[in-house]
Coordinates of C-alpha atoms and ligand atoms in Angstrom, one line a residue:
Chain A
M1 CA 64.5 -62.6 104.8
A2 CA 65.1 -59.4 106.9
K3 CA 62.8 -57.4 109.0
I4 CA 62.2 -53.7 108.1
I5 CA 60.4 -51.6 110.2
F6 CA 58.2 -48.9 108.7
I7 CA 57.0 -46.1 110.9
E8 CA 54.1 -44.4 110.1
H9 CA 53.6 -40.2 110.1
S10 CA 51.5 -41.0 113.2
G11 CA 53.3 -43.1 115.3
A12 CA 52.3 -46.5 113.9
T13 CA 55.3 -48.7 113.7
H14 CA 54.8 -51.5 111.4
E15 CA 57.8 -54.6 111.3
V16 CA 57.3 -56.6 108.4
D17 CA 59.6 -60.1 107.5
A18 CA 61.2 -59.0 104.1
K19 CA 62.2 -61.7 101.6
T20 CA 65.6 -60.7 100.6
G21 CA 65.9 -59.5 96.4
L22 CA 62.0 -57.6 96.8
S23 CA 62.4 -53.8 97.4
V24 CA 61.4 -52.2 100.4
M25 CA 58.5 -51.2 98.7
E26 CA 57.0 -54.5 97.9
A27 CA 57.5 -55.4 101.0
A28 CA 55.3 -52.2 102.7
V29 CA 52.6 -53.2 100.0
K30 CA 52.4 -57.0 100.3
N31 CA 51.8 -56.5 104.6
N32 CA 49.2 -53.5 103.8
V33 CA 51.4 -50.8 105.7
P34 CA 49.4 -47.7 104.6
G35 CA 51.4 -45.0 103.6
I36 CA 53.3 -46.3 100.8
D37 CA 51.0 -46.3 97.7
A38 CA 53.2 -47.5 95.0
D39 CA 51.2 -46.4 92.1
C40 CA 53.9 -47.3 89.2
G41 CA 54.2 -50.7 90.6
G42 CA 58.2 -50.0 91.3
A43 CA 59.0 -48.7 87.8
C44 CA 60.5 -45.3 89.0
A45 CA 57.7 -43.2 87.7
C46 CA 55.5 -42.1 90.3
A47 CA 57.1 -41.2 93.4
T48 CA 54.5 -42.4 95.5
C49 CA 56.5 -44.6 97.5
H50 CA 58.8 -41.9 99.5
V51 CA 60.2 -42.7 102.8
Y52 CA 62.6 -41.5 105.3
V53 CA 65.9 -43.9 105.4
D54 CA 66.7 -43.7 109.4
P55 CA 70.1 -42.0 109.4
A56 CA 71.8 -44.8 110.6
W57 CA 71.1 -46.8 107.3
L58 CA 72.0 -44.5 105.2
D59 CA 75.4 -46.4 104.3
K60 CA 73.8 -49.7 103.7
T61 CA 70.8 -48.5 101.5
G62 CA 73.1 -46.7 99.2
K63 CA 72.7 -43.7 96.8
P64 CA 69.9 -43.0 94.9
S65 CA 69.9 -43.1 91.1
A66 CA 70.1 -39.7 88.9
M67 CA 66.3 -40.5 87.5
E68 CA 65.6 -41.5 91.0
E69 CA 67.4 -38.0 92.5
S70 CA 65.3 -36.0 89.8
M71 CA 62.0 -37.9 90.8
L72 CA 62.4 -36.9 94.5
D73 CA 63.4 -33.7 93.4
F74 CA 59.7 -32.6 92.7
A75 CA 58.5 -34.8 95.8
E76 CA 57.0 -33.0 99.0
N77 CA 58.6 -33.0 101.7
V78 CA 62.1 -33.9 100.3
E79 CA 64.7 -34.0 102.8
S80 CA 68.5 -35.1 102.7
N81 CA 67.5 -39.2 103.8
S82 CA 65.0 -39.1 101.6
R83 CA 64.6 -42.4 99.1
L84 CA 62.4 -43.7 96.9
S85 CA 61.4 -47.1 98.8
C86 CA 61.2 -49.3 95.1
Q87 CA 64.9 -48.2 94.4
I88 CA 65.9 -49.4 98.0
K89 CA 66.6 -54.1 97.3
V90 CA 65.9 -56.1 100.7
S91 CA 69.4 -57.7 101.5
D92 CA 70.4 -59.3 104.4
A93 CA 72.7 -56.5 105.2
L94 CA 69.7 -54.3 105.5
D95 CA 68.2 -56.6 108.6
G96 CA 66.3 -54.1 111.0
L97 CA 66.5 -51.0 108.3
T98 CA 64.0 -48.6 109.9
V99 CA 62.2 -46.4 107.5
R100 CA 59.5 -43.3 108.5
L101 CA 56.9 -42.3 106.5
P102 CA 55.9 -38.8 104.8
E103 CA 52.6 -37.7 106.3
S104 CA 51.1 -38.0 102.5
Q105 CA 52.1 -39.2 98.6
H106 CA 50.8 -36.7 96.8
Chain B
M1 CA 20.3 -39.2 88.6
T2 CA 23.0 -40.7 90.8
G3 CA 22.1 -42.8 94.3
D4 CA 19.4 -42.4 96.7
P5 CA 20.6 -39.7 98.9
G6 CA 18.6 -41.2 102.2
T7 CA 21.0 -44.5 101.8
E8 CA 24.1 -42.5 100.8
A9 CA 27.0 -44.4 102.6
A10 CA 28.8 -41.2 102.9
Q11 CA 26.5 -39.3 105.5
S12 CA 26.0 -42.4 108.0
P13 CA 28.6 -44.7 107.7
D14 CA 27.8 -48.0 108.6
L15 CA 30.9 -49.7 107.6
S16 CA 29.4 -53.7 108.4
G17 CA 27.5 -53.8 105.3
R18 CA 28.0 -56.6 103.1
V19 CA 30.7 -55.9 100.2
V20 CA 31.0 -57.5 96.7
I21 CA 33.3 -56.3 94.2
V22 CA 32.6 -57.7 90.8
G23 CA 36.5 -58.4 89.2
A24 CA 39.3 -59.5 90.8
G25 CA 42.3 -56.9 88.9
H26 CA 44.1 -53.9 89.6
A27 CA 41.1 -51.6 90.5
G28 CA 39.3 -54.4 91.9
G29 CA 42.2 -56.2 94.2
S30 CA 42.7 -52.5 95.5
A31 CA 39.6 -51.4 96.2
A32 CA 39.7 -54.4 99.2
A33 CA 42.5 -53.3 100.3
L34 CA 41.7 -49.6 100.6
L35 CA 38.0 -51.1 102.1
R36 CA 40.0 -52.6 105.4
Q37 CA 42.7 -50.4 105.2
Y38 CA 39.8 -47.4 106.0
G39 CA 38.4 -49.1 108.9
W40 CA 35.0 -51.1 106.3
T41 CA 34.1 -53.9 109.3
G42 CA 31.6 -56.0 107.2
P43 CA 32.1 -58.9 104.6
I44 CA 33.8 -58.0 101.7
T45 CA 33.9 -60.8 98.7
L46 CA 36.2 -60.3 95.7
I47 CA 34.8 -62.2 92.9
G48 CA 36.8 -62.4 89.9
D49 CA 37.0 -64.5 86.6
E50 CA 40.7 -65.6 86.1
P51 CA 42.6 -68.3 88.1
L52 CA 44.9 -65.5 90.3
I53 CA 44.6 -63.4 92.9
P54 CA 44.8 -59.4 92.0
Y55 CA 48.0 -58.6 89.8
Q56 CA 49.3 -56.1 88.0
R57 CA 49.0 -56.0 83.7
P58 CA 52.0 -53.5 83.3
P59 CA 54.8 -55.9 83.8
L60 CA 53.3 -58.6 81.3
S61 CA 54.2 -56.4 78.1
K62 CA 57.5 -55.5 80.0
A63 CA 59.7 -57.0 82.2
W64 CA 58.2 -60.1 82.6
L65 CA 57.8 -60.6 79.4
K66 CA 61.4 -60.1 78.8
G67 CA 62.2 -62.6 81.8
E68 CA 63.2 -60.1 84.3
A69 CA 60.2 -60.4 86.5
D70 CA 59.1 -63.3 87.9
G71 CA 55.4 -64.5 88.6
D72 CA 55.7 -63.7 91.9
S73 CA 56.4 -60.2 91.8
L74 CA 53.0 -59.9 90.3
A75 CA 50.8 -60.5 92.9
L76 CA 49.2 -57.1 94.0
R77 CA 49.9 -58.6 97.4
P78 CA 50.5 -61.9 98.6
A79 CA 47.6 -64.8 98.8
S80 CA 47.5 -64.9 103.1
F81 CA 46.5 -61.3 102.5
Y82 CA 43.3 -61.7 101.8
T83 CA 43.3 -64.7 104.6
E84 CA 45.0 -62.4 106.5
Q85 CA 42.5 -59.1 106.2
S86 CA 39.3 -61.4 105.7
I87 CA 38.5 -61.0 102.1
R88 CA 37.0 -63.7 100.6
L89 CA 38.3 -64.5 97.5
R90 CA 36.8 -66.3 94.8
L91 CA 39.0 -67.1 91.8
S92 CA 37.8 -68.9 88.4
T93 CA 34.4 -67.8 89.5
G94 CA 31.9 -65.4 86.7
V95 CA 29.3 -63.1 87.4
S96 CA 26.6 -63.1 85.2
G97 CA 23.6 -61.4 86.1
I98 CA 22.6 -58.6 88.8
N99 CA 19.5 -58.4 90.9
T100 CA 19.4 -54.7 91.9
A101 CA 15.9 -55.6 93.7
A102 CA 17.4 -58.2 95.9
R103 CA 20.7 -57.0 95.8
M104 CA 22.0 -59.9 94.5
V105 CA 24.8 -61.2 92.0
T106 CA 24.5 -64.0 90.5
L107 CA 27.2 -66.5 89.7
D108 CA 27.7 -68.5 86.6
S109 CA 27.0 -71.8 88.4
G110 CA 23.9 -70.0 89.9
E111 CA 24.8 -69.0 93.6
A112 CA 23.4 -65.9 94.8
V113 CA 25.6 -63.6 96.3
A114 CA 24.2 -61.1 98.7
F115 CA 25.5 -57.4 99.4
D116 CA 24.5 -53.6 100.2
H117 CA 27.3 -51.8 97.8
L118 CA 28.5 -53.7 94.6
I119 CA 31.6 -52.5 93.0
L120 CA 31.6 -53.3 89.6
A121 CA 35.6 -53.3 88.6
V122 CA 35.0 -55.5 85.6
G123 CA 37.8 -53.8 83.4
A124 CA 38.0 -53.9 79.9
A125 CA 38.7 -56.9 77.0
A126 CA 40.9 -56.7 74.2
R127 CA 39.5 -55.2 70.8
K128 CA 39.1 -58.2 68.8
L129 CA 39.9 -58.1 64.5
P130 CA 37.3 -59.1 62.9
V131 CA 39.2 -61.3 59.8
P132 CA 39.5 -64.3 58.3
G133 CA 42.2 -66.5 60.3
A134 CA 41.6 -64.8 63.4
E135 CA 41.3 -67.7 64.7
L136 CA 44.6 -70.0 64.3
A137 CA 46.7 -70.5 66.6
G138 CA 49.2 -67.6 67.5
V139 CA 47.0 -64.8 66.7
L140 CA 47.4 -64.0 70.2
E141 CA 46.1 -60.6 72.2
L142 CA 47.8 -59.1 75.6
R143 CA 45.1 -58.5 78.5
T144 CA 45.9 -61.3 80.9
A145 CA 48.8 -63.4 82.3
A146 CA 47.5 -66.5 80.8
D147 CA 47.8 -64.4 77.4
A148 CA 51.2 -63.3 78.2
E149 CA 52.1 -66.5 78.8
L150 CA 51.1 -67.8 75.4
L151 CA 52.8 -64.8 74.3
K152 CA 56.1 -64.9 76.2
N153 CA 56.3 -68.9 74.9
A154 CA 56.7 -68.4 71.0
L155 CA 59.1 -65.9 71.4
G156 CA 62.8 -66.7 71.7
P157 CA 66.1 -66.1 69.3
G158 CA 64.9 -66.6 65.8
K159 CA 61.1 -66.2 66.2
R160 CA 59.2 -63.7 64.1
L161 CA 56.6 -61.4 66.0
A162 CA 53.7 -59.7 63.8
V163 CA 52.4 -56.8 66.0
I164 CA 49.2 -55.4 64.6
G165 CA 48.1 -51.9 66.0
G166 CA 51.4 -49.6 67.5
G167 CA 50.0 -48.8 70.5
Y168 CA 52.2 -49.2 73.6
V169 CA 51.6 -52.8 74.6
G170 CA 52.2 -53.4 70.8
L171 CA 55.1 -51.3 70.9
E172 CA 56.5 -52.5 74.5
A173 CA 56.1 -56.6 73.3
A174 CA 58.0 -55.3 70.1
A175 CA 60.6 -54.1 72.4
S176 CA 60.6 -57.2 74.8
A177 CA 60.6 -59.8 71.8
R178 CA 63.8 -57.8 70.5
A179 CA 65.4 -58.4 73.9
L180 CA 64.2 -61.9 73.8
G181 CA 66.1 -62.1 70.0
A182 CA 63.2 -62.6 68.1
E183 CA 62.5 -60.2 65.1
A184 CA 59.1 -57.8 65.5
V185 CA 57.3 -56.1 62.2
V186 CA 54.5 -53.7 63.9
I187 CA 51.9 -53.0 61.5
E188 CA 50.0 -50.4 61.6
R189 CA 46.6 -48.4 59.9
E190 CA 47.8 -45.0 60.4
P191 CA 50.2 -43.4 59.5
R192 CA 52.3 -43.2 62.1
V193 CA 52.5 -45.2 65.7
L194 CA 50.7 -44.2 68.4
A195 CA 48.5 -41.5 66.7
R196 CA 46.0 -41.8 68.5
V197 CA 47.7 -41.2 72.3
A198 CA 50.5 -39.3 71.7
C199 CA 51.9 -35.6 69.5
E200 CA 53.6 -36.4 66.1
E201 CA 57.0 -35.7 67.5
L202 CA 56.6 -38.5 70.4
S203 CA 55.2 -41.3 67.7
G204 CA 58.5 -40.1 65.5
F205 CA 60.6 -40.6 67.9
F206 CA 59.3 -44.1 69.3
Q207 CA 59.5 -45.2 65.3
D208 CA 63.1 -43.8 65.4
Y209 CA 64.0 -45.8 68.0
H210 CA 62.9 -49.1 67.6
A211 CA 63.9 -49.2 64.1
A212 CA 67.3 -48.5 65.0
R213 CA 66.7 -51.8 67.3
G214 CA 65.7 -53.9 64.5
V215 CA 61.9 -53.6 64.6
T216 CA 60.5 -52.9 61.2
F217 CA 56.8 -50.9 60.0
E218 CA 54.4 -50.9 57.7
V219 CA 52.4 -47.7 58.7
N220 CA 48.7 -47.2 56.2
A221 CA 48.9 -50.8 56.2
Q222 CA 45.1 -52.7 56.3
V223 CA 45.2 -55.9 57.6
Q224 CA 43.4 -58.2 55.5
G225 CA 43.7 -61.8 57.3
F226 CA 45.9 -64.2 58.7
V227 CA 47.0 -66.9 56.7
G228 CA 48.7 -70.3 57.9
T229 CA 49.0 -73.8 57.9
D230 CA 47.7 -76.6 59.9
G231 CA 45.4 -74.2 62.1
R232 CA 48.4 -72.5 63.0
V233 CA 49.4 -68.9 61.4
G234 CA 52.5 -68.5 59.2
G235 CA 52.0 -64.9 57.6
V236 CA 49.9 -61.7 57.9
A237 CA 47.8 -60.5 54.5
L238 CA 48.1 -56.9 53.8
G239 CA 45.8 -55.0 51.4
D240 CA 48.5 -54.1 49.0
G241 CA 48.6 -58.2 48.3
R242 CA 51.8 -58.9 50.4
T243 CA 52.0 -61.4 53.3
L244 CA 54.1 -60.6 55.7
P245 CA 55.6 -64.3 57.3
C246 CA 55.6 -64.8 60.9
D247 CA 55.6 -67.4 64.0
V248 CA 53.6 -65.5 66.0
A249 CA 50.6 -62.6 65.7
L250 CA 50.0 -60.0 68.5
V251 CA 46.4 -57.8 68.1
G252 CA 46.8 -54.9 69.9
I253 CA 43.8 -52.5 68.7
G254 CA 42.7 -51.2 71.7
A255 CA 40.2 -52.6 74.7
L256 CA 36.5 -52.5 74.8
P257 CA 35.3 -51.7 78.3
H258 CA 33.1 -54.8 80.1
E259 CA 29.6 -53.1 80.1
S260 CA 27.3 -55.9 80.0
L261 CA 26.8 -56.5 83.5
A262 CA 26.3 -52.8 84.3
R263 CA 23.6 -52.8 81.8
L264 CA 21.6 -55.7 83.0
A265 CA 20.9 -54.0 86.3
G266 CA 20.1 -50.7 84.3
C267 CA 23.4 -48.3 84.6
E268 CA 24.0 -45.9 82.0
C269 CA 27.0 -46.9 80.1
R270 CA 27.5 -44.3 77.0
Q271 CA 31.8 -46.4 76.2
G272 CA 32.2 -47.4 79.9
I273 CA 30.0 -47.8 82.6
V274 CA 29.3 -43.6 83.8
V275 CA 30.1 -42.9 86.4
D276 CA 30.7 -39.6 89.3
E277 CA 33.8 -38.0 90.5
A278 CA 32.6 -40.6 93.9
T279 CA 32.0 -43.8 91.1
R280 CA 28.7 -43.8 91.3
T281 CA 26.9 -45.5 88.8
S282 CA 23.3 -44.4 88.2
V283 CA 21.6 -47.3 90.4
A284 CA 22.1 -46.5 93.3
H285 CA 24.1 -49.1 95.7
I286 CA 26.0 -49.9 92.9
Y287 CA 29.5 -47.9 91.9
A288 CA 32.1 -48.8 89.3
I289 CA 35.6 -47.9 89.2
G290 CA 38.4 -48.3 86.4
D291 CA 39.1 -49.8 83.3
C292 CA 34.8 -50.3 83.2
T293 CA 34.4 -46.4 83.6
Q294 CA 33.5 -43.3 81.5
R295 CA 34.7 -41.1 84.0
P296 CA 34.3 -37.3 84.9
L297 CA 38.1 -35.1 84.3
P298 CA 37.2 -32.5 86.3
L299 CA 40.2 -31.0 85.2
Y300 CA 39.3 -30.8 81.4
G301 CA 35.9 -30.3 82.5
L302 CA 34.7 -33.4 80.3
S303 CA 34.3 -36.8 80.9
G304 CA 36.4 -40.2 79.5
R305 CA 37.5 -43.2 79.5
L306 CA 41.0 -44.0 81.0
E307 CA 43.2 -46.9 80.8
S308 CA 46.0 -46.8 83.0
V309 CA 46.7 -47.7 87.3
P310 CA 47.1 -44.8 88.4
N311 CA 43.3 -44.2 87.6
A312 CA 42.2 -47.8 88.6
L313 CA 44.3 -46.4 92.0
E314 CA 42.3 -43.1 92.1
Q315 CA 39.2 -44.7 91.6
A316 CA 39.7 -47.5 94.4
K317 CA 40.5 -44.5 96.6
Q318 CA 37.1 -42.8 95.8
V319 CA 35.2 -45.3 96.0
A320 CA 36.7 -46.4 99.3
S321 CA 36.5 -43.3 100.4
L322 CA 32.9 -42.6 100.0
L323 CA 31.7 -46.4 101.4
C324 CA 33.7 -45.2 104.3
G325 CA 33.1 -42.1 105.1
R326 CA 36.2 -40.6 104.2
P327 CA 36.5 -36.9 102.6
A328 CA 36.7 -37.4 98.6
P329 CA 40.0 -37.4 97.8
A330 CA 41.6 -34.3 95.6
P331 CA 41.1 -35.2 91.6
E332 CA 44.3 -36.2 90.3
T333 CA 46.1 -35.3 87.7
P334 CA 46.1 -38.2 84.8
W335 CA 49.1 -39.6 83.8
F336 CA 50.6 -42.7 82.5
W337 CA 54.0 -44.6 82.1
S338 CA 55.7 -46.9 79.2
D339 CA 58.8 -48.7 79.9
Q340 CA 60.3 -49.3 76.0
Y341 CA 64.1 -50.9 75.7
D342 CA 66.0 -48.1 78.3
I343 CA 63.4 -45.1 77.9
K344 CA 60.9 -44.3 79.9
L345 CA 57.5 -42.5 79.2
Q346 CA 56.2 -40.5 81.5
I347 CA 52.7 -38.7 80.1
A348 CA 51.2 -36.1 82.8
G349 CA 47.6 -34.6 81.5
L350 CA 45.6 -34.9 78.6
P351 CA 45.8 -32.4 75.3
H352 CA 41.9 -31.9 75.0
H353 CA 42.4 -27.9 75.2
A354 CA 45.9 -27.5 74.1
V355 CA 46.6 -25.2 71.2
T356 CA 50.5 -25.3 71.1
R357 CA 53.6 -27.8 71.5
V358 CA 56.6 -26.7 73.2
I359 CA 59.5 -28.7 73.2
R360 CA 61.9 -28.8 75.8
G361 CA 65.3 -30.7 75.1
N362 CA 66.6 -32.8 72.1
P363 CA 64.3 -35.5 70.7
A364 CA 68.3 -37.1 69.1
D365 CA 69.3 -37.2 72.7
A366 CA 66.7 -39.5 73.6
K367 CA 65.7 -36.9 76.7
F368 CA 63.1 -34.4 75.9
A369 CA 59.8 -33.2 76.9
V370 CA 56.5 -32.1 74.8
F371 CA 54.5 -29.6 76.7
H372 CA 51.0 -28.9 75.2
L373 CA 49.8 -25.5 76.4
D374 CA 46.2 -24.4 75.8
A375 CA 45.3 -20.7 74.3
E376 CA 46.7 -19.1 78.3
N377 CA 50.0 -21.2 77.8
R378 CA 48.6 -23.1 80.9
V379 CA 50.1 -26.8 80.4
Q380 CA 47.2 -29.1 79.7
A381 CA 49.5 -32.1 79.1
V382 CA 53.4 -33.5 79.1
E383 CA 54.9 -36.3 77.7
A384 CA 58.4 -36.6 79.4
I385 CA 61.1 -38.7 77.6
N386 CA 64.0 -40.1 80.1
A387 CA 62.8 -36.6 81.4
A388 CA 62.2 -37.1 85.4
P389 CA 62.0 -32.7 86.2
E390 CA 60.2 -32.2 82.8
F391 CA 57.5 -34.8 84.4
M392 CA 57.2 -33.7 87.6
A393 CA 56.7 -30.2 87.1
G394 CA 54.7 -30.7 84.3
R395 CA 52.3 -32.9 86.4
L396 CA 52.2 -29.7 89.3
L397 CA 51.6 -27.2 86.7
V398 CA 48.4 -29.3 84.7
G399 CA 47.2 -29.7 88.3
N400 CA 47.2 -25.7 89.1
R401 CA 47.1 -24.4 86.5
K402 CA 49.5 -21.4 86.5
P403 CA 50.3 -20.3 83.0
V404 CA 54.0 -20.4 81.7
A405 CA 56.7 -18.3 79.7
P406 CA 57.1 -20.8 76.3
E407 CA 60.7 -19.5 75.9
K408 CA 61.5 -20.2 79.7
L409 CA 60.0 -23.3 79.1
R410 CA 61.8 -24.0 75.5
D411 CA 65.0 -23.1 77.2
T412 CA 66.8 -26.0 79.0
S413 CA 69.5 -24.0 80.6
V414 CA 66.3 -23.0 83.0
S415 CA 65.4 -25.0 85.8
M416 CA 62.2 -26.7 85.5
K417 CA 61.9 -26.1 89.1
E418 CA 61.8 -22.3 88.0
V419 CA 59.8 -22.8 84.8
A420 CA 56.8 -24.0 87.8
A421 CA 57.9 -21.3 90.6
Ligands
FAD1 C1 49.7 -55.5 78.7 C2 49.7 -54.6 79.9 C3 50.1 -53.3 79.9 C4 49.9 -52.2 80.4 N1 50.5 -51.3 81.2 C5 50.7 -50.1 81.4 C6 51.3 -49.0 82.1 O1 52.8 -49.1 81.7 N2 51.4 -48.2 82.6 C7 49.5 -47.9 83.2 O2 49.1 -47.0 84.0 N3 48.6 -48.5 82.8 C8 49.0 -49.8 82.0 N4 48.1 -50.6 81.5 C9 46.9 -51.1 81.9 C10 46.3 -51.1 83.4 O3 46.6 -52.4 83.6 C11 44.9 -50.8 83.6 O4 44.5 -50.0 83.3 C12 44.1 -51.5 84.7 O5 44.8 -52.6 85.0 C13 42.9 -51.0 84.6 O6 42.2 -52.2 86.3 P1 41.0 -53.1 86.4 O7 40.8 -53.3 87.9 O8 39.9 -51.5 85.9 O9 40.9 -53.6 85.6 P2 41.7 -55.0 85.5 O10 43.2 -55.2 85.6 O11 41.4 -55.8 83.6 O12 40.8 -56.3 86.1 C14 39.2 -56.4 85.8 C15 39.0 -58.2 85.6 O13 37.6 -58.8 85.7 C16 37.4 -59.4 85.2 N5 36.0 -60.0 85.5 C17 35.4 -58.7 84.2 N6 33.9 -59.3 84.1 C18 33.8 -60.0 84.6 C19 32.7 -60.9 85.8 N7 31.6 -60.8 85.1 N8 32.7 -61.7 86.6 C20 34.1 -62.0 87.1 N9 34.8 -61.3 87.1 C21 34.9 -60.4 85.8 C22 38.8 -59.8 84.1 O14 38.7 -61.6 83.9 C23 39.5 -59.5 85.3 O15 40.3 -60.1 85.7 C24 48.9 -51.9 81.3 C25 47.8 -53.2 80.1 C26 47.8 -54.1 79.9 C27 47.3 -55.5 79.5
FES2 S1 56.5 -47.0 93.4 FE1 56.7 -45.8 91.9 S2 58.3 -44.4 92.2 FE2 58.8 -46.1 93.1

């Protein structure tokens, strides 16, 4: 279990307990956190699970794969801390992870 | 005719009405969640005839079939979600009738459930192959988790799978069967696999890729029937007189929309329940979403049936926005994906008005894209193999209808950013 904190674009905050092994996207969707559409269910095919990882956590979340990087390349409002949340696996090391959500996923 | 303008939800959003959703699949489950997210306060009842809470079907032929995903990960949301959100889930419950005047649906048990708004999210059924032997044990289809369970149990090292129909689901199942150590033969009526849904280049690529991984193909083949002993399938009889031995057969020849309920209610149906761009059927207070609909395709000035998760989600958003009085979401570019072996296929758009094809990259590298252009060099559709930039840029181009320069598109030294600029 790890606590993940999602901060919506509006500032609304959601704290969820996420099972180890799930993706950060699944943790959001299963808890009805708005703002992560995840149209492809985690297949790294849609880029509608875009989040900004809090800079303090960037080391722990690791680097995106080549596929993820090229998907992000064409997503909207991409920043250097952008990730596709379906590609980040929840682990004990991520307890307390904070991610911000973009204004929209399209 | 669509709806009665006087009672149009969008004009006087009363968020307290009773919503009944028939079909607890991807579209129905998503619509229920979005209604709550958008502030619906009234009772929501989600009725489905399957025993499971709403789940995703795509992994059934892919990660789940290969044993790479567990059952829990299939569920769209955990069971507790529905309790927390006061969404009344009635599973293993079929709806058999609709009384439009009294605004009630009738359950198989005879019980009536009243609604102010009714959302039909009934999906589609696997098309049957009407041949002798189709009733034998081991002749399977793949639409539900229960179907997938039967298929998975029948596969394993040394087992022989015969797939009837070379569509996406059939090819994905063949790839998964190979991953499980089973043999697989794909039997296709047309001269090439994916004939209805992909261009020749893509068909050729997939057939070669599968063949190199041990899948065999019978194209231009007619299935006469299934043969077997003791009530269990043992082979597929072909039109040319041969019988291909198998331990299990999967019939994957497309899906037919569930229309019967909508017809009973008087909703217009034409290869699917006819809806408008906001999911209204021809009958007031009744909406339809997902695989069961015949929907407008505003980018192409046509209507059609889309069988995909992005379509189910788009229409779930449309109906939730309409009922909650939110602005209609912008129309999306239709898209689809498929995973086979280490190949990621992503498709955006529909090649309806296309006159030329431009290939970018080299199929031999398993990394390329086929762009379909209309007479004004506007991208109508893109089919991308392990080519995310081509897919993402192509999807944008389909939506914004900007003409492109074919020679730039063909030239991989010009980035997709530049092509799309
Ligand atoms: C094996 C497989 C792989 C797929 N892969 C992909 C993919 O990679 N990408 C993609 O985009 N799409 C894929 N799809 C398609 C996608 O799953 C569908 O488009 C999506 O599930 C449609 O959602 P839906 O809610 O409209 O229909 P469904 O999910 O089929 O749900 C409809 C539900 O309604 C129930 N129902 C019907 N009639 C009644 C009634 N009278 N009373 C009560 N309940 C009723 C049905 O039993 C069903 O549970 C795949 C489909 C399958 C089967
Ligand atoms: S859920 Fe589709 S890319 Fe992450």
